[in-house]
mmCIF file of N, CA, C and O in Angstrom:
data_model
loop_
_atom_site.group_PDB
_atom_site.id
_atom_site.type_symbol
_atom_site.label_atom_id
_atom_site.label_comp_id
_atom_site.label_asym_id
_atom_site.label_seq_id
_atom_site.Cartn_x
_atom_site.Cartn_y
_atom_site.Cartn_z
ATOM 1 N N ALA A 194 160.393 219.204 -163.595
ATOM 2 C CA ALA A 194 159.834 220.417 -164.147
ATOM 3 C C ALA A 194 158.318 220.405 -164.055
ATOM 4 O O ALA A 194 157.710 221.426 -163.788
ATOM 5 N N VAL A 195 157.707 219.239 -164.263
ATOM 6 C CA VAL A 195 156.249 219.152 -164.194
ATOM 7 C C VAL A 195 155.770 219.377 -162.770
ATOM 8 O O VAL A 195 154.752 220.030 -162.538
ATOM 9 N N SER A 196 156.516 218.876 -161.792
ATOM 10 C CA SER A 196 156.095 219.059 -160.405
ATOM 11 C C SER A 196 156.113 220.526 -160.000
ATOM 12 O O SER A 196 155.297 220.961 -159.195
ATOM 13 N N LEU A 197 157.022 221.310 -160.559
ATOM 14 C CA LEU A 197 157.045 222.741 -160.252
ATOM 15 C C LEU A 197 155.841 223.459 -160.843
ATOM 16 O O LEU A 197 155.369 224.449 -160.295
ATOM 17 N N ALA A 198 155.333 222.957 -161.945
ATOM 18 C CA ALA A 198 154.146 223.564 -162.551
ATOM 19 C C ALA A 198 152.891 223.274 -161.738
ATOM 20 O O ALA A 198 151.906 224.002 -161.845
ATOM 21 N N MET A 199 152.928 222.237 -160.907
ATOM 22 C CA MET A 199 151.767 221.893 -160.096
ATOM 23 C C MET A 199 151.627 222.787 -158.860
ATOM 24 O O MET A 199 150.555 222.836 -158.267
ATOM 25 N N VAL A 200 152.681 223.496 -158.460
ATOM 26 C CA VAL A 200 152.630 224.321 -157.252
ATOM 27 C C VAL A 200 151.614 225.457 -157.382
ATOM 28 O O VAL A 200 150.720 225.592 -156.534
ATOM 29 N N PRO A 201 151.676 226.302 -158.421
ATOM 30 C CA PRO A 201 150.652 227.353 -158.508
ATOM 31 C C PRO A 201 149.248 226.801 -158.723
ATOM 32 O O PRO A 201 148.263 227.374 -158.249
ATOM 33 N N GLU A 202 149.152 225.681 -159.411
ATOM 34 C CA GLU A 202 147.852 225.056 -159.617
ATOM 35 C C GLU A 202 147.273 224.587 -158.283
ATOM 36 O O GLU A 202 146.088 224.802 -158.000
ATOM 37 N N ALA A 203 148.096 223.982 -157.455
ATOM 38 C CA ALA A 203 147.630 223.505 -156.153
ATOM 39 C C ALA A 203 147.199 224.656 -155.258
ATOM 40 O O ALA A 203 146.179 224.575 -154.570
ATOM 41 N N VAL A 204 147.955 225.737 -155.272
ATOM 42 C CA VAL A 204 147.611 226.890 -154.440
ATOM 43 C C VAL A 204 146.317 227.533 -154.937
ATOM 44 O O VAL A 204 145.428 227.866 -154.145
ATOM 45 N N SER A 205 146.176 227.690 -156.235
ATOM 46 C CA SER A 205 144.965 228.331 -156.754
ATOM 47 C C SER A 205 143.726 227.473 -156.529
ATOM 48 O O SER A 205 142.670 227.995 -156.174
ATOM 49 N N PHE A 206 143.837 226.170 -156.702
ATOM 50 C CA PHE A 206 142.682 225.309 -156.468
ATOM 51 C C PHE A 206 142.330 225.233 -154.988
ATOM 52 O O PHE A 206 141.172 225.028 -154.635
ATOM 53 N N SER A 207 143.320 225.405 -154.102
ATOM 54 C CA SER A 207 142.990 225.420 -152.673
ATOM 55 C C SER A 207 142.208 226.680 -152.327
ATOM 56 O O SER A 207 141.330 226.656 -151.473
ATOM 57 N N PHE A 208 142.505 227.803 -152.995
ATOM 58 C CA PHE A 208 141.704 229.011 -152.791
ATOM 59 C C PHE A 208 140.279 228.807 -153.291
ATOM 60 O O PHE A 208 139.320 229.244 -152.654
ATOM 61 N N VAL A 209 140.130 228.133 -154.428
ATOM 62 C CA VAL A 209 138.795 227.864 -154.960
ATOM 63 C C VAL A 209 138.016 226.964 -154.006
ATOM 64 O O VAL A 209 136.827 227.171 -153.760
ATOM 65 N N ALA A 210 138.703 225.962 -153.441
ATOM 66 C CA ALA A 210 138.038 225.026 -152.532
ATOM 67 C C ALA A 210 137.801 225.625 -151.152
ATOM 68 O O ALA A 210 137.068 225.058 -150.351
ATOM 69 N N GLY A 211 138.441 226.754 -150.859
ATOM 70 C CA GLY A 211 138.232 227.402 -149.573
ATOM 71 C C GLY A 211 139.035 226.807 -148.443
ATOM 72 O O GLY A 211 138.615 226.868 -147.289
ATOM 73 N N VAL A 212 140.179 226.199 -148.749
ATOM 74 C CA VAL A 212 141.039 225.629 -147.714
ATOM 75 C C VAL A 212 142.379 226.357 -147.710
ATOM 76 O O VAL A 212 142.691 227.131 -148.614
ATOM 77 N N ASN A 213 143.170 226.086 -146.696
ATOM 78 C CA ASN A 213 144.496 226.665 -146.563
ATOM 79 C C ASN A 213 145.374 226.236 -147.745
ATOM 80 O O ASN A 213 145.343 225.061 -148.124
ATOM 81 N N PRO A 214 146.168 227.130 -148.324
ATOM 82 C CA PRO A 214 147.040 226.742 -149.436
ATOM 83 C C PRO A 214 148.033 225.630 -149.086
ATOM 84 O O PRO A 214 148.427 224.865 -149.964
ATOM 85 N N LEU A 215 148.416 225.514 -147.822
ATOM 86 C CA LEU A 215 149.306 224.408 -147.434
ATOM 87 C C LEU A 215 148.635 223.055 -147.611
ATOM 88 O O LEU A 215 149.299 222.061 -147.911
ATOM 89 N N VAL A 216 147.325 223.007 -147.446
ATOM 90 C CA VAL A 216 146.589 221.762 -147.691
ATOM 91 C C VAL A 216 146.724 221.370 -149.155
ATOM 92 O O VAL A 216 146.961 220.202 -149.485
ATOM 93 N N GLY A 217 146.596 222.341 -150.048
ATOM 94 C CA GLY A 217 146.750 222.064 -151.472
ATOM 95 C C GLY A 217 148.154 221.608 -151.831
ATOM 96 O O GLY A 217 148.345 220.709 -152.641
ATOM 97 N N LEU A 218 149.154 222.229 -151.203
ATOM 98 C CA LEU A 218 150.534 221.838 -151.484
ATOM 99 C C LEU A 218 150.835 220.426 -150.985
ATOM 100 O O LEU A 218 151.455 219.630 -151.691
ATOM 101 N N TRP A 219 150.397 220.115 -149.769
ATOM 102 C CA TRP A 219 150.647 218.767 -149.250
ATOM 103 C C TRP A 219 149.867 217.714 -150.026
ATOM 104 O O TRP A 219 150.335 216.594 -150.215
ATOM 105 N N THR A 220 148.692 218.071 -150.482
ATOM 106 C CA THR A 220 147.938 217.139 -151.314
ATOM 107 C C THR A 220 148.683 216.847 -152.606
ATOM 108 O O THR A 220 148.723 215.709 -153.077
ATOM 109 N N THR A 221 149.306 217.854 -153.179
ATOM 110 C CA THR A 221 150.094 217.668 -154.390
ATOM 111 C C THR A 221 151.315 216.791 -154.129
ATOM 112 O O THR A 221 151.661 215.943 -154.958
ATOM 113 N N VAL A 222 151.949 216.964 -152.978
ATOM 114 C CA VAL A 222 153.104 216.134 -152.627
ATOM 115 C C VAL A 222 152.691 214.667 -152.499
ATOM 116 O O VAL A 222 153.348 213.773 -153.037
ATOM 117 N N VAL A 223 151.593 214.428 -151.794
ATOM 118 C CA VAL A 223 151.113 213.050 -151.624
ATOM 119 C C VAL A 223 150.702 212.451 -152.957
ATOM 120 O O VAL A 223 151.001 211.290 -153.259
ATOM 121 N N LEU A 224 150.030 213.241 -153.783
ATOM 122 C CA LEU A 224 149.620 212.777 -155.103
ATOM 123 C C LEU A 224 150.825 212.394 -155.955
ATOM 124 O O LEU A 224 150.836 211.342 -156.598
ATOM 125 N N GLY A 225 151.851 213.230 -155.939
ATOM 126 C CA GLY A 225 153.069 212.916 -156.692
ATOM 127 C C GLY A 225 153.762 211.677 -156.179
ATOM 128 O O GLY A 225 154.291 210.871 -156.954
ATOM 129 N N PHE A 226 153.756 211.486 -154.856
ATOM 130 C CA PHE A 226 154.370 210.289 -154.275
ATOM 131 C C PHE A 226 153.663 209.029 -154.741
ATOM 132 O O PHE A 226 154.300 208.066 -155.174
ATOM 133 N N PHE A 227 152.339 209.021 -154.657
ATOM 134 C CA PHE A 227 151.606 207.825 -155.067
ATOM 135 C C PHE A 227 151.670 207.594 -156.571
ATOM 136 O O PHE A 227 151.697 206.452 -157.022
ATOM 137 N N ALA A 228 151.699 208.651 -157.346
ATOM 138 C CA ALA A 228 151.834 208.485 -158.797
ATOM 139 C C ALA A 228 153.187 207.879 -159.136
ATOM 140 O O ALA A 228 153.298 207.037 -160.030
ATOM 141 N N ALA A 229 154.239 208.293 -158.417
ATOM 142 C CA ALA A 229 155.559 207.720 -158.654
ATOM 143 C C ALA A 229 155.658 206.297 -158.114
ATOM 144 O O ALA A 229 156.313 205.445 -158.705
ATOM 145 N N LEU A 230 154.998 206.038 -156.990
ATOM 146 C CA LEU A 230 155.067 204.713 -156.373
ATOM 147 C C LEU A 230 154.403 203.652 -157.235
ATOM 148 O O LEU A 230 154.956 202.571 -157.441
ATOM 149 N N PHE A 231 153.230 203.953 -157.743
ATOM 150 C CA PHE A 231 152.490 202.971 -158.525
ATOM 151 C C PHE A 231 152.755 203.063 -160.020
ATOM 152 O O PHE A 231 152.213 202.296 -160.795
ATOM 153 N N GLY A 232 153.575 203.999 -160.426
ATOM 154 C CA GLY A 232 153.897 204.138 -161.842
ATOM 155 C C GLY A 232 152.754 204.781 -162.596
ATOM 156 O O GLY A 232 151.726 205.134 -162.042
ATOM 157 N N GLY A 233 152.952 204.955 -163.840
ATOM 158 C CA GLY A 233 151.913 205.591 -164.633
ATOM 159 C C GLY A 233 152.067 205.240 -166.092
ATOM 160 O O GLY A 233 153.005 204.566 -166.503
ATOM 161 N N ARG A 234 151.111 205.691 -166.851
ATOM 162 C CA ARG A 234 151.141 205.508 -168.291
ATOM 163 C C ARG A 234 150.913 206.862 -168.932
ATOM 164 O O ARG A 234 150.568 207.834 -168.278
ATOM 165 N N ALA A 235 151.046 206.914 -170.211
ATOM 166 C CA ALA A 235 150.895 208.187 -170.923
ATOM 167 C C ALA A 235 149.475 208.725 -170.823
ATOM 168 O O ALA A 235 149.266 209.923 -170.868
ATOM 169 N N GLY A 236 148.486 207.863 -170.671
ATOM 170 C CA GLY A 236 147.101 208.299 -170.630
ATOM 171 C C GLY A 236 146.581 208.635 -169.249
ATOM 172 O O GLY A 236 145.423 208.960 -169.093
ATOM 173 N N ILE A 237 147.421 208.563 -168.232
ATOM 174 C CA ILE A 237 146.978 208.810 -166.866
ATOM 175 C C ILE A 237 147.282 210.248 -166.479
ATOM 176 O O ILE A 237 148.401 210.722 -166.647
ATOM 177 N N GLN A 238 146.294 210.922 -165.944
ATOM 178 C CA GLN A 238 146.485 212.280 -165.465
ATOM 179 C C GLN A 238 146.627 212.214 -163.956
ATOM 180 O O GLN A 238 145.785 211.640 -163.265
ATOM 181 N N SER A 239 147.679 212.781 -163.439
ATOM 182 C CA SER A 239 147.865 212.789 -161.986
ATOM 183 C C SER A 239 148.116 214.213 -161.521
ATOM 184 O O SER A 239 149.212 214.595 -161.178
ATOM 185 N N SER A 240 147.070 214.995 -161.560
ATOM 186 C CA SER A 240 147.146 216.356 -161.042
ATOM 187 C C SER A 240 145.749 216.777 -160.638
ATOM 188 O O SER A 240 144.779 216.061 -160.838
ATOM 189 N N ALA A 241 145.659 217.938 -160.059
ATOM 190 C CA ALA A 241 144.357 218.449 -159.637
ATOM 191 C C ALA A 241 143.560 218.873 -160.865
ATOM 192 O O ALA A 241 144.108 219.074 -161.938
ATOM 193 N N SER A 242 142.272 218.998 -160.680
ATOM 194 C CA SER A 242 141.447 219.489 -161.784
ATOM 195 C C SER A 242 140.471 220.528 -161.256
ATOM 196 O O SER A 242 140.090 220.503 -160.083
ATOM 197 N N GLY A 243 140.090 221.435 -162.111
ATOM 198 C CA GLY A 243 139.176 222.494 -161.720
ATOM 199 C C GLY A 243 137.814 221.966 -161.312
ATOM 200 O O GLY A 243 137.179 222.487 -160.396
ATOM 201 N N ALA A 244 137.348 220.912 -161.974
ATOM 202 C CA ALA A 244 136.041 220.340 -161.636
ATOM 203 C C ALA A 244 136.045 219.774 -160.229
ATOM 204 O O ALA A 244 135.073 219.931 -159.484
ATOM 205 N N CYS A 245 137.135 219.129 -159.844
ATOM 206 C CA CYS A 245 137.224 218.575 -158.491
ATOM 207 C C CYS A 245 137.231 219.672 -157.442
ATOM 208 O O CYS A 245 136.626 219.538 -156.382
ATOM 209 N N SER A 246 137.906 220.774 -157.713
ATOM 210 C CA SER A 246 137.970 221.838 -156.720
ATOM 211 C C SER A 246 136.616 222.497 -156.507
ATOM 212 O O SER A 246 136.292 222.927 -155.404
ATOM 213 N N VAL A 247 135.791 222.546 -157.541
ATOM 214 C CA VAL A 247 134.458 223.116 -157.388
ATOM 215 C C VAL A 247 133.593 222.213 -156.516
ATOM 216 O O VAL A 247 132.858 222.671 -155.634
ATOM 217 N N VAL A 248 133.679 220.912 -156.724
ATOM 218 C CA VAL A 248 132.913 219.958 -155.911
ATOM 219 C C VAL A 248 133.410 219.977 -154.470
ATOM 220 O O VAL A 248 132.617 219.970 -153.524
ATOM 221 N N VAL A 249 134.717 220.021 -154.295
ATOM 222 C CA VAL A 249 135.290 220.030 -152.951
ATOM 223 C C VAL A 249 134.957 221.330 -152.230
ATOM 224 O O VAL A 249 134.792 221.345 -151.009
ATOM 225 N N ALA A 250 134.820 222.427 -152.952
ATOM 226 C CA ALA A 250 134.455 223.701 -152.324
ATOM 227 C C ALA A 250 133.094 223.598 -151.658
ATOM 228 O O ALA A 250 132.910 224.082 -150.535
ATOM 229 N N ALA A 251 132.147 222.957 -152.303
ATOM 230 C CA ALA A 251 130.829 222.773 -151.701
ATOM 231 C C ALA A 251 130.906 221.859 -150.483
ATOM 232 O O ALA A 251 130.240 222.099 -149.473
ATOM 233 N N LEU A 252 131.721 220.812 -150.562
ATOM 234 C CA LEU A 252 131.889 219.900 -149.432
ATOM 235 C C LEU A 252 132.505 220.621 -148.240
ATOM 236 O O LEU A 252 132.027 220.491 -147.112
ATOM 237 N N CYS A 253 133.551 221.391 -148.478
ATOM 238 C CA CYS A 253 134.226 222.111 -147.387
ATOM 239 C C CYS A 253 133.342 223.213 -146.818
ATOM 240 O O CYS A 253 133.400 223.493 -145.620
ATOM 241 N N ALA A 254 132.526 223.827 -147.639
ATOM 242 C CA ALA A 254 131.644 224.881 -147.147
ATOM 243 C C ALA A 254 130.553 224.321 -146.244
ATOM 244 O O ALA A 254 130.183 224.935 -145.249
ATOM 245 N N SER A 255 130.055 223.139 -146.580
ATOM 246 C CA SER A 255 128.948 222.592 -145.795
ATOM 247 C C SER A 255 129.407 221.748 -144.613
ATOM 248 O O SER A 255 128.738 221.726 -143.585
ATOM 249 N N HIS A 256 130.538 221.049 -144.721
ATOM 250 C CA HIS A 256 130.959 220.131 -143.660
ATOM 251 C C HIS A 256 132.295 220.483 -143.021
ATOM 252 O O HIS A 256 132.688 219.855 -142.049
ATOM 253 N N GLY A 257 133.044 221.412 -143.589
ATOM 254 C CA GLY A 257 134.357 221.752 -143.058
ATOM 255 C C GLY A 257 135.454 220.995 -143.774
ATOM 256 O O GLY A 257 135.218 220.004 -144.462
ATOM 257 N N SER A 258 136.680 221.464 -143.607
ATOM 258 C CA SER A 258 137.800 220.857 -144.332
ATOM 259 C C SER A 258 138.240 219.524 -143.743
ATOM 260 O O SER A 258 139.106 218.859 -144.299
ATOM 261 N N GLY A 259 137.664 219.099 -142.639
ATOM 262 C CA GLY A 259 138.008 217.802 -142.053
ATOM 263 C C GLY A 259 137.618 216.627 -142.929
ATOM 264 O O GLY A 259 138.193 215.547 -142.816
ATOM 265 N N TYR A 260 136.652 216.829 -143.790
ATOM 266 C CA TYR A 260 136.201 215.754 -144.679
ATOM 267 C C TYR A 260 136.990 215.696 -145.984
ATOM 268 O O TYR A 260 136.749 214.821 -146.804
ATOM 269 N N LEU A 261 137.924 216.593 -146.167
ATOM 270 C CA LEU A 261 138.638 216.685 -147.442
ATOM 271 C C LEU A 261 139.497 215.455 -147.718
ATOM 272 O O LEU A 261 139.481 214.910 -148.823
ATOM 273 N N ALA A 262 140.230 214.983 -146.719
ATOM 274 C CA ALA A 262 141.084 213.805 -146.917
ATOM 275 C C ALA A 262 140.258 212.560 -147.206
ATOM 276 O O ALA A 262 140.604 211.753 -148.078
ATOM 277 N N GLY A 263 139.164 212.389 -146.495
ATOM 278 C CA GLY A 263 138.293 211.240 -146.743
ATOM 279 C C GLY A 263 137.656 211.285 -148.117
ATOM 280 O O GLY A 263 137.510 210.258 -148.780
ATOM 281 N N CYS A 264 137.293 212.482 -148.550
ATOM 282 C CA CYS A 264 136.720 212.654 -149.885
ATOM 283 C C CYS A 264 137.736 212.279 -150.962
ATOM 284 O O CYS A 264 137.403 211.592 -151.924
ATOM 285 N N ALA A 265 138.971 212.700 -150.775
ATOM 286 C CA ALA A 265 140.018 212.366 -151.754
ATOM 287 C C ALA A 265 140.309 210.882 -151.766
ATOM 288 O O ALA A 265 140.484 210.270 -152.838
ATOM 289 N N ALA A 266 140.330 210.242 -150.583
ATOM 290 C CA ALA A 266 140.583 208.805 -150.529
ATOM 291 C C ALA A 266 139.443 208.023 -151.165
ATOM 292 O O ALA A 266 139.675 207.063 -151.911
ATOM 293 N N LEU A 267 138.220 208.436 -150.912
ATOM 294 C CA LEU A 267 137.071 207.752 -151.507
ATOM 295 C C LEU A 267 137.067 207.914 -153.031
ATOM 296 O O LEU A 267 136.776 206.964 -153.755
ATOM 297 N N ALA A 268 137.403 209.097 -153.516
ATOM 298 C CA ALA A 268 137.478 209.319 -154.964
ATOM 299 C C ALA A 268 138.548 208.421 -155.594
ATOM 300 O O ALA A 268 138.347 207.860 -156.668
ATOM 301 N N GLY A 269 139.677 208.281 -154.911
ATOM 302 C CA GLY A 269 140.733 207.400 -155.418
ATOM 303 C C GLY A 269 140.302 205.942 -155.458
ATOM 304 O O GLY A 269 140.582 205.227 -156.421
ATOM 305 N N LEU A 270 139.621 205.496 -154.405
ATOM 306 C CA LEU A 270 139.137 204.114 -154.382
ATOM 307 C C LEU A 270 138.108 203.869 -155.480
ATOM 308 O O LEU A 270 138.116 202.791 -156.112
ATOM 309 N N LEU A 271 137.239 204.842 -155.702
ATOM 310 C CA LEU A 271 136.270 204.693 -156.797
ATOM 311 C C LEU A 271 136.953 204.620 -158.147
ATOM 312 O O LEU A 271 136.528 203.849 -159.024
ATOM 313 N N GLN A 272 138.004 205.392 -158.334
ATOM 314 C CA GLN A 272 138.735 205.352 -159.603
ATOM 315 C C GLN A 272 139.455 204.012 -159.780
ATOM 316 O O GLN A 272 139.506 203.480 -160.887
ATOM 317 N N ILE A 273 140.006 203.489 -158.692
ATOM 318 C CA ILE A 273 140.697 202.197 -158.780
ATOM 319 C C ILE A 273 139.723 201.080 -159.092
ATOM 320 O O ILE A 273 139.986 200.220 -159.947
ATOM 321 N N THR A 274 138.573 201.066 -158.424
ATOM 322 C CA THR A 274 137.612 199.992 -158.658
ATOM 323 C C THR A 274 136.945 200.082 -160.028
ATOM 324 O O THR A 274 136.559 199.056 -160.585
ATOM 325 N N SER A 275 136.817 201.280 -160.549
ATOM 326 C CA SER A 275 136.190 201.405 -161.874
ATOM 327 C C SER A 275 137.164 201.148 -163.007
ATOM 328 O O SER A 275 136.762 201.040 -164.152
ATOM 329 N N GLY A 276 138.420 201.025 -162.677
ATOM 330 C CA GLY A 276 139.414 200.670 -163.693
ATOM 331 C C GLY A 276 140.020 201.868 -164.281
ATOM 332 O O GLY A 276 140.544 202.067 -165.259
#
């Protein structure tokens, strides 16, 4: 049920970021896969956020959507290393 609630959120944030809505949907699928693979706790949020979409919108506007996957991977690595 929670994964179905992420679909409109992913589509709307992809519009904010200025990318194709399919990019937002596939990003949500990958995010859900990794959240399920590595498990989670009650305090972990594994969904998109409005603040991230605003930052990504500036990145996509200036450099194109090709940098979007690298930006997401780098953000994940920073979160893992910071604990």
